[in-house]
mmCIF file with all atom_site columns, C-alpha atoms in Angstrom:
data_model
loop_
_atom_site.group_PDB
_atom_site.id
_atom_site.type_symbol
_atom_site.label_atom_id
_atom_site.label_alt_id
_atom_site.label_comp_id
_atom_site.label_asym_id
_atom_site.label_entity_id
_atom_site.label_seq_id
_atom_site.pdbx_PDB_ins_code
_atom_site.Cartn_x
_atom_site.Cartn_y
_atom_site.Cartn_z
_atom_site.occupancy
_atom_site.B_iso_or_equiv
_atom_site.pdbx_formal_charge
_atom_site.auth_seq_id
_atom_site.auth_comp_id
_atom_site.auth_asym_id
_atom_site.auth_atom_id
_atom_site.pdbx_PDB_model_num
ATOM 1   C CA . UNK A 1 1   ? -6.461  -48.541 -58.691 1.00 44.00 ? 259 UNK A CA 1
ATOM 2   C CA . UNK A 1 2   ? -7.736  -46.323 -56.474 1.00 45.00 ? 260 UNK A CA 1
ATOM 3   C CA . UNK A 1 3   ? -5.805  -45.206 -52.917 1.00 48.00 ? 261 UNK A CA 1
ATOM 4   C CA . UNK A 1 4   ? -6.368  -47.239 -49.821 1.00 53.00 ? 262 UNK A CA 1
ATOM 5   C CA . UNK A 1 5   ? -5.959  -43.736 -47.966 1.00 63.00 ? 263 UNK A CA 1
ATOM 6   C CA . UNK A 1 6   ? -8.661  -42.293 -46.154 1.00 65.00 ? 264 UNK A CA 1
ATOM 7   C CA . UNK A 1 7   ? -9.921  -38.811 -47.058 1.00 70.00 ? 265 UNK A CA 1
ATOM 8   C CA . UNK A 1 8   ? -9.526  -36.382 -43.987 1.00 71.00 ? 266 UNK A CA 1
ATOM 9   C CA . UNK A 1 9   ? -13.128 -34.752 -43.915 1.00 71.00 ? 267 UNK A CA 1
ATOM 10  C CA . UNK A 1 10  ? -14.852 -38.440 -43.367 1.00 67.00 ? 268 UNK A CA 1
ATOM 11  C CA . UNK A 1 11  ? -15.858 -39.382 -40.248 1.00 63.00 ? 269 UNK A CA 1
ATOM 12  C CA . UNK A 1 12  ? -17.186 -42.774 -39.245 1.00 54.00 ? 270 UNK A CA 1
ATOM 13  C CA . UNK A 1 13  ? -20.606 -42.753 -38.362 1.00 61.00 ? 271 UNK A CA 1
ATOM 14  C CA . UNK A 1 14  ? -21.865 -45.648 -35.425 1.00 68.00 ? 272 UNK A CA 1
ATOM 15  C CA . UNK A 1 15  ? -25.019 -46.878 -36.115 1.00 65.00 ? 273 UNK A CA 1
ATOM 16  C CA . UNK A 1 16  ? -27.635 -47.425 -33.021 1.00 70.00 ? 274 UNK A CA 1
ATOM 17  C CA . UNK A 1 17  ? -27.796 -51.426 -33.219 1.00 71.00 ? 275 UNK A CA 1
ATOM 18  C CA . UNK A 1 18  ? -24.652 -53.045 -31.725 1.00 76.00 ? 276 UNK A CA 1
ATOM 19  C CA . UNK A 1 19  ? -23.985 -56.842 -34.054 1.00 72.00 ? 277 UNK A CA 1
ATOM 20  C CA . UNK A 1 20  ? -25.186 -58.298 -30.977 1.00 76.00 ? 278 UNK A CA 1
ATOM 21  C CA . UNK A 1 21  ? -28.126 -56.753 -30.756 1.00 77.00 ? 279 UNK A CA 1
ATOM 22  C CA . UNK A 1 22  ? -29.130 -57.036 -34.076 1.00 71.00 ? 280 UNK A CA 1
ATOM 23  C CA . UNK A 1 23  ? -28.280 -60.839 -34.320 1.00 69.00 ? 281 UNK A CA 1
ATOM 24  C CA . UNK A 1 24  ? -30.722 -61.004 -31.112 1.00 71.00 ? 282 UNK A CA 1
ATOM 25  C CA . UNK A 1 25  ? -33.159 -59.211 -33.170 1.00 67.00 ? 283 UNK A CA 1
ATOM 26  C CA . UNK A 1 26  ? -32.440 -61.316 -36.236 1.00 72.00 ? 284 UNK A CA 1
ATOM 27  C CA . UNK A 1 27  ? -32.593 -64.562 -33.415 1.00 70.00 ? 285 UNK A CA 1
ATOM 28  C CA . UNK A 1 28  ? -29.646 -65.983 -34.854 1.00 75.00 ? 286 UNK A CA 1
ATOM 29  C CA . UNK A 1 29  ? -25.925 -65.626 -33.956 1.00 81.00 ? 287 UNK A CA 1
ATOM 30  C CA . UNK A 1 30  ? -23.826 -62.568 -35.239 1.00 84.00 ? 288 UNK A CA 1
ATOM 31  C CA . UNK A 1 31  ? -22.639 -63.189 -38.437 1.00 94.00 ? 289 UNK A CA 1
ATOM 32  C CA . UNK A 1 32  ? -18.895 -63.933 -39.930 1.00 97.00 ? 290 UNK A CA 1
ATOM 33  C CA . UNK A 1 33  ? -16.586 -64.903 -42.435 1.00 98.00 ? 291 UNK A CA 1
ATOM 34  C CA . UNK A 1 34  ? -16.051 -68.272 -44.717 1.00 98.00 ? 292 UNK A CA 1
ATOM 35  C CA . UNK A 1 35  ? -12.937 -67.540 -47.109 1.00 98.00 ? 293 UNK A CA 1
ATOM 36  C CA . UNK A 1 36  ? -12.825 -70.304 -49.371 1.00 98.00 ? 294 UNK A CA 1
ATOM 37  C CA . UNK A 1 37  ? -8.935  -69.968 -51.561 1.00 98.00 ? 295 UNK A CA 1
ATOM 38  C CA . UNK A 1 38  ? -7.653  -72.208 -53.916 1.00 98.00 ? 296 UNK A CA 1
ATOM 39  C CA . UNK A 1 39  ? -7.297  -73.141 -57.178 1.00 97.00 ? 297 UNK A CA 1
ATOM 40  C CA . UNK A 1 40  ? -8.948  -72.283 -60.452 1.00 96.00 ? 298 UNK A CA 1
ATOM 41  C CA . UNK A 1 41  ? -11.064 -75.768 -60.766 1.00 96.00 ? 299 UNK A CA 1
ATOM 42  C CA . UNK A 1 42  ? -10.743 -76.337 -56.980 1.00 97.00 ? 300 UNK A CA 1
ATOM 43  C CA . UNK A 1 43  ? -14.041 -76.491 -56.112 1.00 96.00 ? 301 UNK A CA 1
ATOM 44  C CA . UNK A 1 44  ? -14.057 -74.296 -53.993 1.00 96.00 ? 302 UNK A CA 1
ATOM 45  C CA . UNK A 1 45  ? -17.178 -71.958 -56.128 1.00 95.00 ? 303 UNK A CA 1
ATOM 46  C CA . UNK A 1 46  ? -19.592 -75.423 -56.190 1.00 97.00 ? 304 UNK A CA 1
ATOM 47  C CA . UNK A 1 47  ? -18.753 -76.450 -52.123 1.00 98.00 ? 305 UNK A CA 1
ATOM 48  C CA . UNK A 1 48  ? -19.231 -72.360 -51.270 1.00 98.00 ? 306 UNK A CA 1
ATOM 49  C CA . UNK A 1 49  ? -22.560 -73.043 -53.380 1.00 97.00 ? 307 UNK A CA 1
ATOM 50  C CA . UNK A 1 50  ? -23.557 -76.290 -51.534 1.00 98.00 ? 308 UNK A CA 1
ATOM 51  C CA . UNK A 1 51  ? -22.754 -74.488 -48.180 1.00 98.00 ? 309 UNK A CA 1
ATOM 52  C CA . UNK A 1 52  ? -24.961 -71.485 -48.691 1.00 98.00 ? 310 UNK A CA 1
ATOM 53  C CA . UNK A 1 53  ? -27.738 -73.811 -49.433 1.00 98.00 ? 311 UNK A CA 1
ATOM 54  C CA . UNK A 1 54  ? -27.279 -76.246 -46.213 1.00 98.00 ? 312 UNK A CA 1
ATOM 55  C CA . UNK A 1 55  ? -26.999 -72.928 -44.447 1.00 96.00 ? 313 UNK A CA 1
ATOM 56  C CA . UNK A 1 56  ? -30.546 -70.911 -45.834 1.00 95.00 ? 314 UNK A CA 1
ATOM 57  C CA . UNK A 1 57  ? -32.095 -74.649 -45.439 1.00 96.00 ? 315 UNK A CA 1
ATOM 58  C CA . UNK A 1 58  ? -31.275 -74.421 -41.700 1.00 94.00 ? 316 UNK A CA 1
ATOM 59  C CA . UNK A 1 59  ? -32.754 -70.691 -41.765 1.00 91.00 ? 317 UNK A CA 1
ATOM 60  C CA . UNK A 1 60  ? -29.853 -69.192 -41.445 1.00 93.00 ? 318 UNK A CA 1
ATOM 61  C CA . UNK A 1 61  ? -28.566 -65.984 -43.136 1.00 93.00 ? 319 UNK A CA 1
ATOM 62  C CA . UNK A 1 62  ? -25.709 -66.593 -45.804 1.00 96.00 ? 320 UNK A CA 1
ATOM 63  C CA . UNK A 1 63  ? -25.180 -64.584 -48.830 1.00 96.00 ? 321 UNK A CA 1
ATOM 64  C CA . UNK A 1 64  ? -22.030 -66.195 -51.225 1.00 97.00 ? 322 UNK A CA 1
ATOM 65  C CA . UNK A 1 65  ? -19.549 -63.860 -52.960 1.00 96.00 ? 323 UNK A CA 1
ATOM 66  C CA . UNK A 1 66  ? -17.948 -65.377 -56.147 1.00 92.00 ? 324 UNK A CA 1
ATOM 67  C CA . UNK A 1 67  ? -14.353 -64.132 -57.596 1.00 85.00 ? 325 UNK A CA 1
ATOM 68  C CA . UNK A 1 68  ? -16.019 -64.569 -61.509 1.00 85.00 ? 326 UNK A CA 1
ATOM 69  C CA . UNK A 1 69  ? -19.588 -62.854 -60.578 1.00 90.00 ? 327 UNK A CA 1
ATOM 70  C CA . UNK A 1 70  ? -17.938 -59.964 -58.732 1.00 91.00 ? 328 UNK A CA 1
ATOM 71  C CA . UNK A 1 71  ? -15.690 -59.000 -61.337 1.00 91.00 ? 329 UNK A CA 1
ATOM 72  C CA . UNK A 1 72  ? -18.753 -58.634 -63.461 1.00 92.00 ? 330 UNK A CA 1
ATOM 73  C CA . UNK A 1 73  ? -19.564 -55.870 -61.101 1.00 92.00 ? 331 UNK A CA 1
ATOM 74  C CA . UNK A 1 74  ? -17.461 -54.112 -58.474 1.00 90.00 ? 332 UNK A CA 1
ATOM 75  C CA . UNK A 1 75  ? -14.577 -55.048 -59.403 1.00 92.00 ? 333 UNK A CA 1
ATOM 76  C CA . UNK A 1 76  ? -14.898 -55.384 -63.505 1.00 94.00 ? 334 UNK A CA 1
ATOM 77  C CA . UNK A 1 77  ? -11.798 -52.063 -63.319 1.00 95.00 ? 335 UNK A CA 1
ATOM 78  C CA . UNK A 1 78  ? -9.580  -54.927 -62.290 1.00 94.00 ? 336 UNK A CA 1
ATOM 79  C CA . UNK A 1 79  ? -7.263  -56.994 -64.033 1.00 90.00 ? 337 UNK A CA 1
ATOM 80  C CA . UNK A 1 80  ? -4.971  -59.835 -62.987 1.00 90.00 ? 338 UNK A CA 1
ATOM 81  C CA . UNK A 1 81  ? -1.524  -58.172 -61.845 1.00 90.00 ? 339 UNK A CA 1
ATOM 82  C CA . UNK A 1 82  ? -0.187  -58.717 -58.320 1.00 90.00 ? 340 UNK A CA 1
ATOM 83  C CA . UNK A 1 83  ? -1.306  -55.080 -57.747 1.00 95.00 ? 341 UNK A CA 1
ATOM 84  C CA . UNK A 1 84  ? -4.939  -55.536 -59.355 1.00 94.00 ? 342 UNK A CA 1
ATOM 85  C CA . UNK A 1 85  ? -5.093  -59.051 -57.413 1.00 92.00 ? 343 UNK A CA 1
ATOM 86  C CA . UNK A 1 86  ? -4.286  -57.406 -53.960 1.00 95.00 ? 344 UNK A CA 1
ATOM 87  C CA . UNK A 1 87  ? -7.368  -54.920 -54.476 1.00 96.00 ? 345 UNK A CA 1
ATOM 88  C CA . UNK A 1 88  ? -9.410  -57.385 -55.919 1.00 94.00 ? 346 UNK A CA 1
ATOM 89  C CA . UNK A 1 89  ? -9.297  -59.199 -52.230 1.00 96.00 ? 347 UNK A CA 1
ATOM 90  C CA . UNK A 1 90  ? -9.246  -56.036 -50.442 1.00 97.00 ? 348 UNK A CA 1
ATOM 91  C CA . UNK A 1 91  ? -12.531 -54.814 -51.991 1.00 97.00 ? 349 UNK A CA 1
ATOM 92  C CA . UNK A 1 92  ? -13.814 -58.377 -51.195 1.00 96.00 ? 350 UNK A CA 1
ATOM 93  C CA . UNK A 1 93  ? -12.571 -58.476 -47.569 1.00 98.00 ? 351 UNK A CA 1
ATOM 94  C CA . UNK A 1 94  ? -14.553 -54.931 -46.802 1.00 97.00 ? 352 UNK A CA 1
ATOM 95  C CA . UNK A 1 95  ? -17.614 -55.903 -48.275 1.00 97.00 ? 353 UNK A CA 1
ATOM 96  C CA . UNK A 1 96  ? -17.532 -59.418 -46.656 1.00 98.00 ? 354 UNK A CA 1
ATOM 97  C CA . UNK A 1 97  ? -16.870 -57.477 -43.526 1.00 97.00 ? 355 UNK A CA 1
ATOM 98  C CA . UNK A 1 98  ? -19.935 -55.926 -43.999 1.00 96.00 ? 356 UNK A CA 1
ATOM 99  C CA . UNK A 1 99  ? -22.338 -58.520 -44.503 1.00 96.00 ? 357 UNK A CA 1
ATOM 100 C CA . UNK A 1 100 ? -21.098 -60.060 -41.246 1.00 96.00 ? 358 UNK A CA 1
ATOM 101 C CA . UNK A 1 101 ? -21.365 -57.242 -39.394 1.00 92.00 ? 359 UNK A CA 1
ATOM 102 C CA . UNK A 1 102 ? -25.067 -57.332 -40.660 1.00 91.00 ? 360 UNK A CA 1
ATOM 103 C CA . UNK A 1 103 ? -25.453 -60.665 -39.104 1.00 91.00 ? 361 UNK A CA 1
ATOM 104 C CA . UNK A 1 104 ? -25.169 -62.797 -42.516 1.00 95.00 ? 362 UNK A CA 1
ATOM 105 C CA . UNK A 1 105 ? -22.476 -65.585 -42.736 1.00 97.00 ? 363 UNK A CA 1
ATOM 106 C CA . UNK A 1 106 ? -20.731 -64.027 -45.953 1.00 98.00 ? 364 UNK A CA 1
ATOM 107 C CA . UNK A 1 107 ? -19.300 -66.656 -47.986 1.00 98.00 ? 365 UNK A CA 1
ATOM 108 C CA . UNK A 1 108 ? -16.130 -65.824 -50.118 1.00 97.00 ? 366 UNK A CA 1
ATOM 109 C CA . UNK A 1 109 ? -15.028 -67.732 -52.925 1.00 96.00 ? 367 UNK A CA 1
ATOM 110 C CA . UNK A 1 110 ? -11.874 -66.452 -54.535 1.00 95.00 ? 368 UNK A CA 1
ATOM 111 C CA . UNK A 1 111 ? -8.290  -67.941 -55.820 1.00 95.00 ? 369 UNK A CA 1
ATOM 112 C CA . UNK A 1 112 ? -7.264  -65.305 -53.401 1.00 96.00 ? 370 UNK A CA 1
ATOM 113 C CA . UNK A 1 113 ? -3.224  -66.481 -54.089 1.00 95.00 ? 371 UNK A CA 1
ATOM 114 C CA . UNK A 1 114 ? -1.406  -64.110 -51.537 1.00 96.00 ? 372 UNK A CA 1
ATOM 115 C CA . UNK A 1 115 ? -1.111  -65.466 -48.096 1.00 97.00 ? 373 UNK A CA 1
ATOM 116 C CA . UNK A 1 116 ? -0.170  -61.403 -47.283 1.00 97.00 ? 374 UNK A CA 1
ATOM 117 C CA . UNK A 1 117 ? -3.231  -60.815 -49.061 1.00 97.00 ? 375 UNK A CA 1
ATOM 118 C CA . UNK A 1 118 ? -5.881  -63.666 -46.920 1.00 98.00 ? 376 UNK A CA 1
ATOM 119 C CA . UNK A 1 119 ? -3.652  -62.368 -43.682 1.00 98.00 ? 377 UNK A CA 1
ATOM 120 C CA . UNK A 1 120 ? -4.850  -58.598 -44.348 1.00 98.00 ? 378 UNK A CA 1
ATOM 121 C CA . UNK A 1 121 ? -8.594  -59.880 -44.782 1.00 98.00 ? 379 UNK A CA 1
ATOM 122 C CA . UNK A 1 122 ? -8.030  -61.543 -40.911 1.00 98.00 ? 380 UNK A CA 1
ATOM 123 C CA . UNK A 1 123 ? -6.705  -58.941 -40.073 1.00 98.00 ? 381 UNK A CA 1
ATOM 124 C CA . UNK A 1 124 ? -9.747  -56.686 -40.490 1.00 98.00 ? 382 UNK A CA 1
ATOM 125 C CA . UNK A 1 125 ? -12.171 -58.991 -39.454 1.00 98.00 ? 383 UNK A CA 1
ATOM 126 C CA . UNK A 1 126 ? -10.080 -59.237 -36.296 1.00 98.00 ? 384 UNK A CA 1
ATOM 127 C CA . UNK A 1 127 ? -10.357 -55.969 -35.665 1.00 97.00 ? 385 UNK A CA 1
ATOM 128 C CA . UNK A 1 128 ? -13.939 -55.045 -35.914 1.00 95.00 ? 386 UNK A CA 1
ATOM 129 C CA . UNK A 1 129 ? -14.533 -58.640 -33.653 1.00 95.00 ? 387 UNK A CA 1
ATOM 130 C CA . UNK A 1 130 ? -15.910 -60.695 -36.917 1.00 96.00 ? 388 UNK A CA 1
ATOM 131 C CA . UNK A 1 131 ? -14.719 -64.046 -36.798 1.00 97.00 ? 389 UNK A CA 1
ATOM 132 C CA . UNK A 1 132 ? -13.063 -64.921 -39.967 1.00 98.00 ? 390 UNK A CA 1
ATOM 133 C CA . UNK A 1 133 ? -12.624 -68.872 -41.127 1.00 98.00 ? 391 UNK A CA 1
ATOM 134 C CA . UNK A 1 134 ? -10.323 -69.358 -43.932 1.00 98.00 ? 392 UNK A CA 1
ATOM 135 C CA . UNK A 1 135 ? -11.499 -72.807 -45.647 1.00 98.00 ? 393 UNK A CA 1
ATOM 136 C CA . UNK A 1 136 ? -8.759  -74.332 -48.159 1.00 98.00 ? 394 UNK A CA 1
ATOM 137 C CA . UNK A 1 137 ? -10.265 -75.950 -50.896 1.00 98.00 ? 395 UNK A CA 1
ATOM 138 C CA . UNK A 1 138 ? -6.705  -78.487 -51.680 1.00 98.00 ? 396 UNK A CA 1
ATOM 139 C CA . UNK A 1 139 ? -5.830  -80.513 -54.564 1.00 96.00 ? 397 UNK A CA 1
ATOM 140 C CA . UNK A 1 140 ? -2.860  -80.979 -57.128 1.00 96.00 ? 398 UNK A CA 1
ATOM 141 C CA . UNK A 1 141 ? -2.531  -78.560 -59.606 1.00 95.00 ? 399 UNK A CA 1
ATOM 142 C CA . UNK A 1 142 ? -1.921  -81.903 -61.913 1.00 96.00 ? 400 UNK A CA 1
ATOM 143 C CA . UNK A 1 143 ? -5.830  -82.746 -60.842 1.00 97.00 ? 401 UNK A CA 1
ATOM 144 C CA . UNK A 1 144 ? -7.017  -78.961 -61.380 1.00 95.00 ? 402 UNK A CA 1
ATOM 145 C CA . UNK A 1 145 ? -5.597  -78.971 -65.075 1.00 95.00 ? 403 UNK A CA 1
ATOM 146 C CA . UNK A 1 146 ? -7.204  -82.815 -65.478 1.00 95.00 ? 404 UNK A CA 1
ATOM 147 C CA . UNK A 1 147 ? -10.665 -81.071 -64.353 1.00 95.00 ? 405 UNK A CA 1
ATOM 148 C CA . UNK A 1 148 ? -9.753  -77.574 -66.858 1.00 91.00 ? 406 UNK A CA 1
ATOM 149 C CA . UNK A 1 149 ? -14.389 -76.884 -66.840 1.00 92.00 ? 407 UNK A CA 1
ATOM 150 C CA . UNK A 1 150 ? -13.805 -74.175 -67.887 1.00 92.00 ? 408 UNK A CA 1
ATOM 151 C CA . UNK A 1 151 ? -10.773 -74.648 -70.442 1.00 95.00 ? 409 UNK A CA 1
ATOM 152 C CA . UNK A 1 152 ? -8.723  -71.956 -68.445 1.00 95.00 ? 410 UNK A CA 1
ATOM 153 C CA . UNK A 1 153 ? -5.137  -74.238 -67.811 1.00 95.00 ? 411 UNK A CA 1
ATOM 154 C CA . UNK A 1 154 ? -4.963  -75.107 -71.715 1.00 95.00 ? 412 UNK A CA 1
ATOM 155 C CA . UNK A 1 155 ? -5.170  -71.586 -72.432 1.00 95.00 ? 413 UNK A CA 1
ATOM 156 C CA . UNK A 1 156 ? -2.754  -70.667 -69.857 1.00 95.00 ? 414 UNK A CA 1
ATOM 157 C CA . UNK A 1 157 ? -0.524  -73.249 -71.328 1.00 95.00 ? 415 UNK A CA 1
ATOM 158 C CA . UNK A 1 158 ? -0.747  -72.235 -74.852 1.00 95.00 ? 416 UNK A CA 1
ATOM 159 C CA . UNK A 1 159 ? -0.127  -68.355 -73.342 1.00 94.00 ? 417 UNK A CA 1
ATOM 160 C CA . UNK A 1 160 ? -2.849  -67.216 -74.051 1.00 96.00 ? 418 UNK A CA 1
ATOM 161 C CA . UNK A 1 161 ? -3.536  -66.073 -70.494 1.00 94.00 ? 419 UNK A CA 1
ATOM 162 C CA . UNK A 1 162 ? -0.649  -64.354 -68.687 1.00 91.00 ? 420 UNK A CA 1
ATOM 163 C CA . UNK A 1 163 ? -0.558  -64.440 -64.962 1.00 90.00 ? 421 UNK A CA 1
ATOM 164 C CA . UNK A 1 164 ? -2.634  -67.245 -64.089 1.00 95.00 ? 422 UNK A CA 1
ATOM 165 C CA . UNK A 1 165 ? -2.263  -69.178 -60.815 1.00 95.00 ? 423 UNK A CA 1
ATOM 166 C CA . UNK A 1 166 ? -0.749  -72.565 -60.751 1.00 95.00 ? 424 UNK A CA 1
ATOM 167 C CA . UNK A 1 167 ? 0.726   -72.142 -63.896 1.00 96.00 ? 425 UNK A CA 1
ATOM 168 C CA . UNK A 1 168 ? 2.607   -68.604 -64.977 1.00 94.00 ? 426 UNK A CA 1
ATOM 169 C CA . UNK A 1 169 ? 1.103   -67.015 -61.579 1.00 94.00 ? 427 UNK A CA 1
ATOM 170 C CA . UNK A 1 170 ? 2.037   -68.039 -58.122 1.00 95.00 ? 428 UNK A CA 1
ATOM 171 C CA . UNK A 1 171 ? -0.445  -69.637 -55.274 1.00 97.00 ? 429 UNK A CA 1
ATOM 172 C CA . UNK A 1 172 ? 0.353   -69.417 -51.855 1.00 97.00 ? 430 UNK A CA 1
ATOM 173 C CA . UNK A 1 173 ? -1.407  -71.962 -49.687 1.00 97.00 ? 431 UNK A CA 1
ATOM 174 C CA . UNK A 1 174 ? -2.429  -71.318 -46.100 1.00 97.00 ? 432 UNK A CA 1
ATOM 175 C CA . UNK A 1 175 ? -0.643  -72.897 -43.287 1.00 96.00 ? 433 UNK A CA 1
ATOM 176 C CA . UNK A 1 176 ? -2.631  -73.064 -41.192 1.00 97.00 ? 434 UNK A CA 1
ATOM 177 C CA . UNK A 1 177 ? -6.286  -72.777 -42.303 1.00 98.00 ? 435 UNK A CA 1
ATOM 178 C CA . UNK A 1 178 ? -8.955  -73.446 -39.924 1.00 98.00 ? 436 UNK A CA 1
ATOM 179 C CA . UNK A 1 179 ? -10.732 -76.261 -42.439 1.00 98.00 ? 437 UNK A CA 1
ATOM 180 C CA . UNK A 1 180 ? -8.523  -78.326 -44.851 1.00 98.00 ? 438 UNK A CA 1
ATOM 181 C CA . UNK A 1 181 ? -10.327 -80.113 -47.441 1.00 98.00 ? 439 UNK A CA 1
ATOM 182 C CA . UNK A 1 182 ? -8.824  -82.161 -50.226 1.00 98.00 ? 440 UNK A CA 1
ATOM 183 C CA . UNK A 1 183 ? -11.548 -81.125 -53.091 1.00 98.00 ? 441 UNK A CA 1
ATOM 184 C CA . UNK A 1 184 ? -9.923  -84.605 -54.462 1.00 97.00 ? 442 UNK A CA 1
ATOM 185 C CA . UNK A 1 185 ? -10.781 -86.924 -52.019 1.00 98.00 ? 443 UNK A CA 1
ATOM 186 C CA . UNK A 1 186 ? -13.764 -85.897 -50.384 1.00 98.00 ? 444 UNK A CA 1
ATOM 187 C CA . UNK A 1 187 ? -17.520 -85.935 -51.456 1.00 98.00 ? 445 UNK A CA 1
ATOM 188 C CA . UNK A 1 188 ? -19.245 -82.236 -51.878 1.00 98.00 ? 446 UNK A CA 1
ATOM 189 C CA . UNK A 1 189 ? -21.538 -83.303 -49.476 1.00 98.00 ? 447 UNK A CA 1
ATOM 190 C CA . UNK A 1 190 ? -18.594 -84.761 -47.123 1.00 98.00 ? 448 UNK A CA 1
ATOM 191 C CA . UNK A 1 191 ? -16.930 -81.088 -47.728 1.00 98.00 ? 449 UNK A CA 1
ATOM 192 C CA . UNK A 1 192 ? -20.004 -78.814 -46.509 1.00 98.00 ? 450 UNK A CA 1
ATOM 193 C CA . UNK A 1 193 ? -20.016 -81.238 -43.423 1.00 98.00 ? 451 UNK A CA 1
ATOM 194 C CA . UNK A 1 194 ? -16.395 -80.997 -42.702 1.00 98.00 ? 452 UNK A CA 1
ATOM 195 C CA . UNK A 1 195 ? -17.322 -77.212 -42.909 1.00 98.00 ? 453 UNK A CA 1
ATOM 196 C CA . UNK A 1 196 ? -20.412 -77.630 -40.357 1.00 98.00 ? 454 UNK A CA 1
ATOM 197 C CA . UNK A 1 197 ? -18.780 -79.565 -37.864 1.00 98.00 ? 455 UNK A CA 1
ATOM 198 C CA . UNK A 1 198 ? -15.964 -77.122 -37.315 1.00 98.00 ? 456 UNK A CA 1
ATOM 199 C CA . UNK A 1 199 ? -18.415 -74.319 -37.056 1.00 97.00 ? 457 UNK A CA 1
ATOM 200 C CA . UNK A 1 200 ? -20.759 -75.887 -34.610 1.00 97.00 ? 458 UNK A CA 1
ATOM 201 C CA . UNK A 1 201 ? -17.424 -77.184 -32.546 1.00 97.00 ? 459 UNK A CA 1
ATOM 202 C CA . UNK A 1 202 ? -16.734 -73.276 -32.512 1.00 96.00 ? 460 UNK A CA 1
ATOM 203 C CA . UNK A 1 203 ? -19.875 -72.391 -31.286 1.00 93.00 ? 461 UNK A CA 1
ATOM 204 C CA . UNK A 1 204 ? -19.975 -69.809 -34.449 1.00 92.00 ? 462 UNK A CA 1
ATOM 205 C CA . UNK A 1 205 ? -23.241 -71.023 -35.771 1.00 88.00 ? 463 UNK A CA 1
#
C-alpha cells in the first residue's frame, strides 16, 4: 500500500476554469458526490445503476463507480484487510472528488464498512467545496444472506472467504446519512426517487 504522504517537489497546479465556471459552461450545476454503503447484496450497485440512468435521461452528467469493476482496475493491488479496505475508499474518494470537480455527479457504490473511513471521504469533499451525499442502502443482514446473487454469504459461511462484511468482517452503518433507504421495503424505482427528491429539495441538481 502505497504512502498517503505527499512528495516535497510537487506542487499543485490551478487550472484556469473555476467548477463554477465550467458548470456554466457545461449549463448544468457543479457537480458532487452520491456515496451509496451497505451491504454485499444491498442493492445498493442496481439503485446506483437505476440512478445514473434517470440522471443521463434528464441530460445530466453522471458517471457510476462500482466497488467490483474498480478493483478490476485501479485498485486490483488491493485485498480485503482493514488496511487494504481503508485505501480501497481513499483511492475512491479522490477520484470521485475529481469527477465532481469536473462537473459530473460521481456515483459511488461501495460496502465502504468504516464510518472513519465514509467520514474521511466528507471530509475531502468538504474541503475542496464538493457537496458529498452519503445514501445508505439498509436491510438485515438475515435478508442480504436470503438474496446471496452472487453466492458470496455461503462462502463466507463455509470460510471460504475471510474478512467479509456482515459476517466475519464488521459494517458500520451511518448515523446520520443524508438518504435512508430500506433496499427491503422500497421499490428500485421508489429508491432513485427518494434519491431525487432530496437532491432537488437541496437545490444540488
Amino acid at each position: 500500500m502505497s504512502s498517503s504522504s505527499t512528495p516535497s517537489n510537487i506542487t499543485w497546479h490551478e487550472g484556469q476554469v473555476s467548477r463554477d465556471e465550467r458548470a456554466q459552461l457545461l449549463k448544468h450545476k457543479p457537480g458532487l458526490t452520491i456515496w451509496f454503503t451497505g451491504l454485499s447484496a444491498s442493492g445498493k450497485s442496481t439503485i446506483a445503476s437505476a440512478l445514473e440512468q434517470h440522471l443521463l435521461h434528464r441530460g445530466i452528467n453522471a458517471y457510476r463507480l462500482d466497488g467490483d469493476n474498480i478493483r478490476f482496475g485501479l485498485n486490483k493491488n488491493l485485498g480485503f484487510s482493514p488496511e487494504d479496505r481503508t485505501e480501497n475508499i481513499r483511492r475512491i474518494a479522490e477520484v470521485s472528488k475529481l469527477f465532481a470537480d469536473s462537473a459530473a455527479i460521481a456515483i459511488t457504490s461501495f460496502i465502504s464498512p468504516y464510518r472513519s473511513d465514509r467520514d474521511s471521504a466528507r471530509q475531502l469533499h468538504k474541503e475542496a467545496g464538493i457537496p458529498f451525499v452519503e445514501v445508505f442502502a439498509d436491510l438485515p443482514v438475515e435478508v442480504a444472506e436470503q438474496r446471496d446473487p452472487k453466492g458470496l454469504y455461503k462462502k463466507a459461511r463455509a470460510g471460504e472467504i475471510k474478512d467479509f462484511t456482515g459476517i466475519s468482517a464488521p459494517y458500520e452503518a451511518p448515523e446520520t446519512p443524508e438518504v435512508h433507504i430500506r433496499t427491503d421495503q422500497n421499490t428500485i424505482a421508489e429508491a432513485v426517487g427518494q434519491i431525487v427528491a432530496y437532491l432537488e429539495a437541496s437545490n444540488i441538481l
